[in-house]
mmCIF file of C-alpha atoms and ligand atoms in Angstrom:
data_model
loop_
_atom_site.group_PDB
_atom_site.id
_atom_site.type_symbol
_atom_site.label_atom_id
_atom_site.label_comp_id
_atom_site.label_asym_id
_atom_site.label_seq_id
_atom_site.Cartn_x
_atom_site.Cartn_y
_atom_site.Cartn_z
ATOM 1 C CA MET A 18 149.856 18.564 124.231
ATOM 2 C CA LEU A 19 147.268 18.121 126.957
ATOM 3 C CA THR A 20 143.684 18.042 125.738
ATOM 4 C CA VAL A 21 140.294 17.696 127.338
ATOM 5 C CA SER A 22 137.035 17.138 125.495
ATOM 6 C CA ASP A 23 133.399 16.943 126.640
ATOM 7 C CA LEU A 24 134.427 16.658 130.280
ATOM 8 C CA ASN A 25 131.622 16.388 132.829
ATOM 9 C CA GLN A 26 132.224 15.984 136.541
ATOM 10 C CA TYR A 27 129.852 15.660 139.475
ATOM 11 C CA TYR A 28 130.206 15.799 143.254
ATOM 12 C CA GLY A 29 127.228 13.664 144.233
ATOM 13 C CA GLN A 30 124.215 15.221 142.504
ATOM 14 C CA SER A 31 125.985 18.511 141.819
ATOM 15 C CA HIS A 32 127.036 18.927 138.219
ATOM 16 C CA ILE A 33 130.319 20.822 138.643
ATOM 17 C CA LEU A 34 132.107 20.758 135.260
ATOM 18 C CA ARG A 35 129.986 20.958 132.112
ATOM 19 C CA ASP A 36 131.249 19.899 128.680
ATOM 20 C CA VAL A 37 134.682 21.377 129.303
ATOM 21 C CA ALA A 38 137.098 21.348 126.377
ATOM 22 C CA LEU A 39 140.717 22.490 126.571
ATOM 23 C CA ASN A 40 143.761 22.418 124.353
ATOM 24 C CA ILE A 41 146.955 23.160 126.238
ATOM 25 C CA PRO A 42 149.783 23.724 123.751
ATOM 26 C CA PRO A 43 153.277 22.614 124.772
ATOM 27 C CA GLY A 44 155.698 25.218 126.086
ATOM 28 C CA ARG A 45 152.987 27.741 126.926
ATOM 29 C CA CYS A 46 151.362 28.982 130.107
ATOM 30 C CA VAL A 47 147.586 28.791 130.129
ATOM 31 C CA CYS A 48 145.811 30.584 132.981
ATOM 32 C CA VAL A 49 142.522 29.113 134.157
ATOM 33 C CA MET A 50 140.550 32.037 135.582
ATOM 34 C CA GLY A 51 137.186 32.501 137.200
ATOM 35 C CA ARG A 52 135.488 33.531 140.412
ATOM 36 C CA ASN A 53 135.357 31.492 143.633
ATOM 37 C CA GLY A 54 133.693 28.104 143.423
ATOM 38 C CA VAL A 55 133.301 27.910 139.626
ATOM 39 C CA GLY A 56 135.261 24.632 139.360
ATOM 40 C CA LYS A 57 138.880 25.616 138.731
ATOM 41 C CA THR A 58 140.392 23.308 141.349
ATOM 42 C CA THR A 59 138.059 20.506 140.299
ATOM 43 C CA LEU A 60 139.312 20.892 136.729
ATOM 44 C CA LEU A 61 142.956 20.537 137.789
ATOM 45 C CA ARG A 62 142.038 17.525 139.935
ATOM 46 C CA CYS A 63 140.396 15.918 136.903
ATOM 47 C CA LEU A 64 143.514 16.596 134.805
ATOM 48 C CA MET A 65 145.613 14.894 137.477
ATOM 49 C CA GLY A 66 143.202 11.960 137.861
ATOM 50 C CA LEU A 67 142.351 12.856 141.463
ATOM 51 C CA SER A 68 138.623 13.390 140.862
ATOM 52 C CA PRO A 69 136.675 10.841 138.832
ATOM 53 C CA ILE A 70 134.850 12.191 135.786
ATOM 54 C CA ARG A 71 131.390 11.194 134.589
ATOM 55 C CA SER A 72 132.195 11.574 130.905
ATOM 56 C CA GLY A 73 134.784 13.017 128.587
ATOM 57 C CA ARG A 74 138.276 12.346 127.399
ATOM 58 C CA VAL A 75 141.713 13.510 128.531
ATOM 59 C CA THR A 76 144.781 12.993 126.350
ATOM 60 C CA PHE A 77 148.419 13.769 127.046
ATOM 61 C CA ALA A 78 151.294 13.524 124.567
ATOM 62 C CA GLY A 79 149.106 11.527 122.220
ATOM 63 C CA ARG A 80 147.913 9.035 124.835
ATOM 64 C CA ASP A 81 144.423 8.595 126.172
ATOM 65 C CA ILE A 82 144.868 9.063 129.941
ATOM 66 C CA THR A 83 141.179 9.403 130.791
ATOM 67 C CA LYS A 84 141.334 6.381 133.073
ATOM 68 C CA ALA A 85 144.976 6.687 134.172
ATOM 69 C CA LYS A 86 145.789 6.896 137.883
ATOM 70 C CA PRO A 87 147.501 10.021 139.271
ATOM 71 C CA GLU A 88 150.816 8.180 139.659
ATOM 72 C CA THR A 89 150.693 7.096 136.006
ATOM 73 C CA ARG A 90 150.071 10.689 134.950
ATOM 74 C CA ALA A 91 152.972 11.845 137.125
ATOM 75 C CA ALA A 92 155.223 9.221 135.550
ATOM 76 C CA LEU A 93 154.201 10.488 132.093
ATOM 77 C CA GLY A 94 155.286 14.012 133.078
ATOM 78 C CA ILE A 95 152.340 15.807 134.649
ATOM 79 C CA GLY A 96 153.214 17.613 137.882
ATOM 80 C CA TYR A 97 150.681 19.054 140.310
ATOM 81 C CA VAL A 98 150.903 21.717 143.011
ATOM 82 C CA PRO A 99 147.584 21.762 144.874
ATOM 83 C CA GLN A 100 145.851 24.853 146.208
ATOM 84 C CA GLY A 101 146.938 25.385 149.803
ATOM 85 C CA ARG A 102 150.323 23.725 149.138
ATOM 86 C CA GLN A 103 150.156 20.552 151.269
ATOM 87 C CA ILE A 104 153.849 20.169 152.016
ATOM 88 C CA PHE A 105 154.934 17.842 154.844
ATOM 89 C CA PRO A 106 155.152 20.172 157.871
ATOM 90 C CA VAL A 107 157.218 17.951 160.183
ATOM 91 C CA LEU A 108 159.794 17.061 157.540
ATOM 92 C CA THR A 109 162.653 19.426 156.775
ATOM 93 C CA VAL A 110 162.777 21.312 153.491
ATOM 94 C CA GLU A 111 165.484 18.950 152.283
ATOM 95 C CA GLU A 112 163.448 15.889 153.279
ATOM 96 C CA ASN A 113 160.393 17.268 151.488
ATOM 97 C CA LEU A 114 162.507 17.636 148.350
ATOM 98 C CA LYS A 115 164.217 14.244 148.611
ATOM 99 C CA LEU A 116 160.999 12.309 149.115
ATOM 100 C CA PRO A 117 159.912 12.328 145.450
ATOM 101 C CA LEU A 118 163.403 11.492 144.082
ATOM 102 C CA PRO A 119 162.751 7.736 143.594
ATOM 103 C CA TRP A 120 159.913 8.660 141.232
ATOM 104 C CA ARG A 121 161.848 11.312 139.309
ATOM 105 C CA ARG A 122 161.443 10.907 135.541
ATOM 106 C CA GLY A 123 164.817 9.982 134.100
ATOM 107 C CA GLY A 124 166.125 9.010 137.554
ATOM 108 C CA GLY A 125 168.394 10.898 139.912
ATOM 109 C CA GLN A 126 169.853 10.475 143.376
ATOM 110 C CA LYS A 127 170.128 14.034 144.551
ATOM 111 C CA ILE A 128 168.050 17.171 144.558
ATOM 112 C CA PRO A 129 168.796 18.793 141.159
ATOM 113 C CA ASP A 130 170.866 21.990 141.337
ATOM 114 C CA LEU A 131 168.155 23.740 139.326
ATOM 115 C CA ILE A 132 165.763 23.512 142.280
ATOM 116 C CA TYR A 133 167.953 25.613 144.575
ATOM 117 C CA GLU A 134 168.852 27.888 141.676
ATOM 118 C CA LEU A 135 165.154 28.617 141.112
ATOM 119 C CA PHE A 136 164.378 28.916 144.823
ATOM 120 C CA PRO A 137 167.534 30.070 146.657
ATOM 121 C CA VAL A 138 165.564 30.578 149.869
ATOM 122 C CA LEU A 139 165.049 26.799 150.082
ATOM 123 C CA LYS A 140 168.790 26.252 150.179
ATOM 124 C CA ASP A 141 169.115 28.616 153.135
ATOM 125 C CA MET A 142 166.227 26.844 154.865
ATOM 126 C CA ALA A 143 167.175 23.279 153.915
ATOM 127 C CA ARG A 144 167.289 22.030 157.516
ATOM 128 C CA ARG A 145 164.227 23.876 158.695
ATOM 129 C CA ARG A 146 160.917 22.090 159.128
ATOM 130 C CA GLY A 147 158.463 22.706 156.290
ATOM 131 C CA GLY A 148 155.779 23.775 158.729
ATOM 132 C CA ASP A 149 158.045 26.499 160.138
ATOM 133 C CA LEU A 150 158.394 28.269 156.778
ATOM 134 C CA SER A 151 156.356 31.325 155.857
ATOM 135 C CA GLY A 152 153.393 30.867 153.524
ATOM 136 C CA GLY A 153 155.385 32.164 150.578
ATOM 137 C CA GLN A 154 158.300 29.857 151.336
ATOM 138 C CA GLN A 155 155.940 26.881 151.668
ATOM 139 C CA GLN A 156 154.482 27.703 148.263
ATOM 140 C CA GLN A 157 157.973 27.735 146.782
ATOM 141 C CA LEU A 158 158.698 24.413 148.495
ATOM 142 C CA ALA A 159 155.511 22.911 147.045
ATOM 143 C CA MET A 160 156.492 24.043 143.544
ATOM 144 C CA ALA A 161 160.052 22.809 144.041
ATOM 145 C CA ARG A 162 158.824 19.411 145.217
ATOM 146 C CA ALA A 163 156.694 19.029 142.078
ATOM 147 C CA LEU A 164 159.680 20.039 139.915
ATOM 148 C CA VAL A 165 161.893 17.361 141.511
ATOM 149 C CA LEU A 166 159.789 14.840 139.545
ATOM 150 C CA ASN A 167 160.996 16.515 136.322
ATOM 151 C CA PRO A 168 157.574 17.156 134.778
ATOM 152 C CA THR A 169 156.997 18.385 131.228
ATOM 153 C CA THR A 170 153.673 19.908 132.271
ATOM 154 C CA LEU A 171 152.940 21.576 135.577
ATOM 155 C CA LEU A 172 149.468 22.172 137.041
ATOM 156 C CA LEU A 173 149.582 25.076 139.526
ATOM 157 C CA ASP A 174 146.550 25.910 141.628
ATOM 158 C CA GLU A 175 146.639 29.570 142.735
ATOM 159 C CA PRO A 176 150.363 29.691 143.539
ATOM 160 C CA THR A 177 150.194 33.342 144.581
ATOM 161 C CA GLU A 178 147.065 33.144 146.757
ATOM 162 C CA GLY A 179 147.723 34.924 150.044
ATOM 163 C CA ILE A 180 151.368 35.509 149.148
ATOM 164 C CA GLN A 181 153.061 38.859 149.682
ATOM 165 C CA PRO A 182 154.055 40.918 146.609
ATOM 166 C CA ASN A 183 157.812 40.257 146.587
ATOM 167 C CA VAL A 184 157.380 36.470 146.748
ATOM 168 C CA THR A 185 154.574 36.681 144.160
ATOM 169 C CA ARG A 186 157.085 38.411 141.888
ATOM 170 C CA ASP A 187 159.639 35.626 142.459
ATOM 171 C CA ILE A 188 157.034 32.959 141.684
ATOM 172 C CA ILE A 189 155.981 34.742 138.473
ATOM 173 C CA ASN A 190 159.616 34.924 137.384
ATOM 174 C CA VAL A 191 160.170 31.217 138.071
ATOM 175 C CA VAL A 192 157.096 30.253 136.033
ATOM 176 C CA LYS A 193 158.158 32.527 133.172
ATOM 177 C CA ARG A 194 161.662 31.099 133.158
ATOM 178 C CA LEU A 195 160.407 27.491 133.191
ATOM 179 C CA VAL A 196 157.984 28.188 130.330
ATOM 180 C CA ALA A 197 160.767 29.910 128.358
ATOM 181 C CA GLU A 198 162.797 26.725 128.837
ATOM 182 C CA GLY A 199 159.987 24.576 127.450
ATOM 183 C CA LEU A 200 157.769 23.634 130.384
ATOM 184 C CA THR A 201 154.013 23.638 129.822
ATOM 185 C CA VAL A 202 152.052 25.291 132.647
ATOM 186 C CA VAL A 203 148.361 25.284 133.501
ATOM 187 C CA GLU A 204 147.951 27.876 136.243
ATOM 188 C CA VAL A 205 144.725 28.529 138.073
ATOM 189 C CA GLU A 206 144.912 32.239 138.764
ATOM 190 C CA GLN A 207 142.232 34.518 140.167
ATOM 191 C CA LYS A 208 144.424 37.602 140.119
ATOM 192 C CA THR A 209 144.119 39.191 136.707
ATOM 193 C CA THR A 210 147.323 41.193 137.172
ATOM 194 C CA VAL A 211 149.307 38.011 137.857
ATOM 195 C CA ALA A 212 147.646 36.115 134.992
ATOM 196 C CA GLN A 213 148.496 38.927 132.578
ATOM 197 C CA LYS A 214 152.170 38.755 133.591
ATOM 198 C CA VAL A 215 152.529 34.995 133.450
ATOM 199 C CA GLY A 216 150.020 33.669 130.910
ATOM 200 C CA ASP A 217 150.256 33.282 127.154
ATOM 201 C CA LEU A 218 146.630 32.152 126.943
ATOM 202 C CA TYR A 219 143.593 32.356 129.203
ATOM 203 C CA VAL A 220 140.526 30.229 129.822
ATOM 204 C CA ILE A 221 137.674 31.635 131.929
ATOM 205 C CA ILE A 222 135.362 29.241 133.742
ATOM 206 C CA ASP A 223 131.947 30.270 135.014
ATOM 207 C CA ARG A 224 129.633 27.801 136.755
ATOM 208 C CA GLY A 225 131.608 24.859 135.427
ATOM 209 C CA GLN A 226 131.715 25.974 131.807
ATOM 210 C CA VAL A 227 134.372 27.545 129.625
ATOM 211 C CA VAL A 228 132.822 30.915 128.810
ATOM 212 C CA SER A 229 135.769 32.758 127.266
ATOM 213 C CA GLU A 230 139.249 31.866 126.054
ATOM 214 C CA GLY A 231 141.988 33.295 123.917
ATOM 215 C CA LYS A 232 145.360 34.993 123.911
ATOM 216 C CA MET A 233 146.132 36.768 127.168
ATOM 217 C CA GLY A 234 146.835 39.981 125.259
ATOM 218 C CA ASP A 235 143.262 39.905 123.938
ATOM 219 C CA LEU A 236 141.655 39.653 127.400
ATOM 220 C CA ASP A 237 139.690 42.909 127.449
ATOM 221 C CA ASP A 238 138.327 45.047 130.262
ATOM 222 C CA GLU A 239 134.702 44.190 129.506
ATOM 223 C CA THR A 240 135.404 40.438 129.830
ATOM 224 C CA ILE A 241 137.325 41.066 133.054
ATOM 225 C CA ARG A 242 134.462 43.152 134.423
ATOM 226 C CA SER A 243 131.691 40.750 133.506
ATOM 227 C CA LEU A 244 133.368 37.426 134.269
ATOM 228 C CA LEU A 245 136.171 38.028 136.778
ATOM 229 C CA SER A 246 135.552 41.104 138.918
ATOM 230 C CA VAL A 247 134.118 40.439 142.348
HETATM 231 N N1 LIG B 22 134.779 17.309 147.671
HETATM 232 C C1 LIG B 22 133.709 18.016 147.321
HETATM 233 N N2 LIG B 22 132.461 17.550 147.539
HETATM 234 C C2 LIG B 22 131.372 18.269 147.179
HETATM 235 N N3 LIG B 22 131.429 19.464 146.561
HETATM 236 C C3 LIG B 22 132.644 19.971 146.310
HETATM 237 C C4 LIG B 22 133.845 19.288 146.680
HETATM 238 N N4 LIG B 22 134.899 20.053 146.313
HETATM 239 C C5 LIG B 22 134.379 21.152 145.743
HETATM 240 N N5 LIG B 22 133.024 21.119 145.736
HETATM 241 C C6 LIG B 22 132.136 22.138 145.161
HETATM 242 O O1 LIG B 22 132.382 22.198 143.776
HETATM 243 C C7 LIG B 22 132.346 23.547 143.304
HETATM 244 C C8 LIG B 22 133.656 23.884 142.620
HETATM 245 O O2 LIG B 22 134.694 23.869 143.595
HETATM 246 P P1 LIG B 22 136.213 24.157 143.222
HETATM 247 O O3 LIG B 22 137.007 23.943 144.449
HETATM 248 O O4 LIG B 22 136.575 23.396 142.014
HETATM 249 O O5 LIG B 22 136.112 25.719 142.854
HETATM 250 P P2 LIG B 22 137.276 26.775 142.605
HETATM 251 O O6 LIG B 22 136.914 27.484 141.334
HETATM 252 O O7 LIG B 22 138.597 26.145 142.671
HETATM 253 O O8 LIG B 22 137.061 27.791 143.833
HETATM 254 P P3 LIG B 22 138.148 28.713 144.625
HETATM 255 O O9 LIG B 22 138.378 29.897 143.735
HETATM 256 O O10 LIG B 22 137.440 29.120 145.857
HETATM 257 O O11 LIG B 22 139.374 27.909 144.883
HETATM 258 C C9 LIG B 22 132.032 24.397 144.514
HETATM 259 O O12 LIG B 22 130.657 24.657 144.514
HETATM 260 C C10 LIG B 22 132.432 23.534 145.695
HETATM 261 O O13 LIG B 22 131.642 23.824 146.806
HETATM 262 MG MG1 LIG B 23 140.204 26.410 143.904
#
């Protein structure tokens, strides 16, 4: 279980996240939704320990990780795929995937078979440079690289942003399969149609505050219209 309570975050004088509380149950996919600039990425960065928080508490698997460094959180099982992917463009696909192996939870010398099973396109492209892949393939590489670390919880920041429909479908299916197999996922998702396919629960952020949350099946048209439509 990943929990957040009373979280406040600032960039300089700007109060970005306000008294945010979250309970992410294990083995579920929670979609963090909200319009541009409301603080979704900042929230994931705070969960990963990449942005310092002013106040609040973050716990993971019963431990207080509020002050833990990103690498400590990764070692405990939190994986992170940032918005915009950030793979290594001059390294090959295979090199991108081998790089995290020394830090894999539970150890391991080779890229797990599961990675290429989930993302067959990466096997075909193993010797190609990351930067030469399409946007959709780079997104799959970024997710695969996070999974090499064997996380129990995966933070995904808009994995289908700017991705064509067939790859979006593949990514949704991968997330659903991983969640069915026990992974916990926190997915920032601006596309309501994608969130409704992938999420068990939703949390809507508006101007740094949680303004609505619940079961994805209960997300109604009025809430979508007032809080999500652009
Ligand atoms: N490094 C930074 N320094 C100062 N302000 C920042 C920084 N990063 C983000 N912000 C501001 O914080 C607010 C929240 O940004 P954030 O990236 O978390 O939003 P978001 O919900 O992820 O938006 P998007 O949907 O466009 O990805 C925005 O007003 C943004 O301009
Ligand atoms: Mg963002």
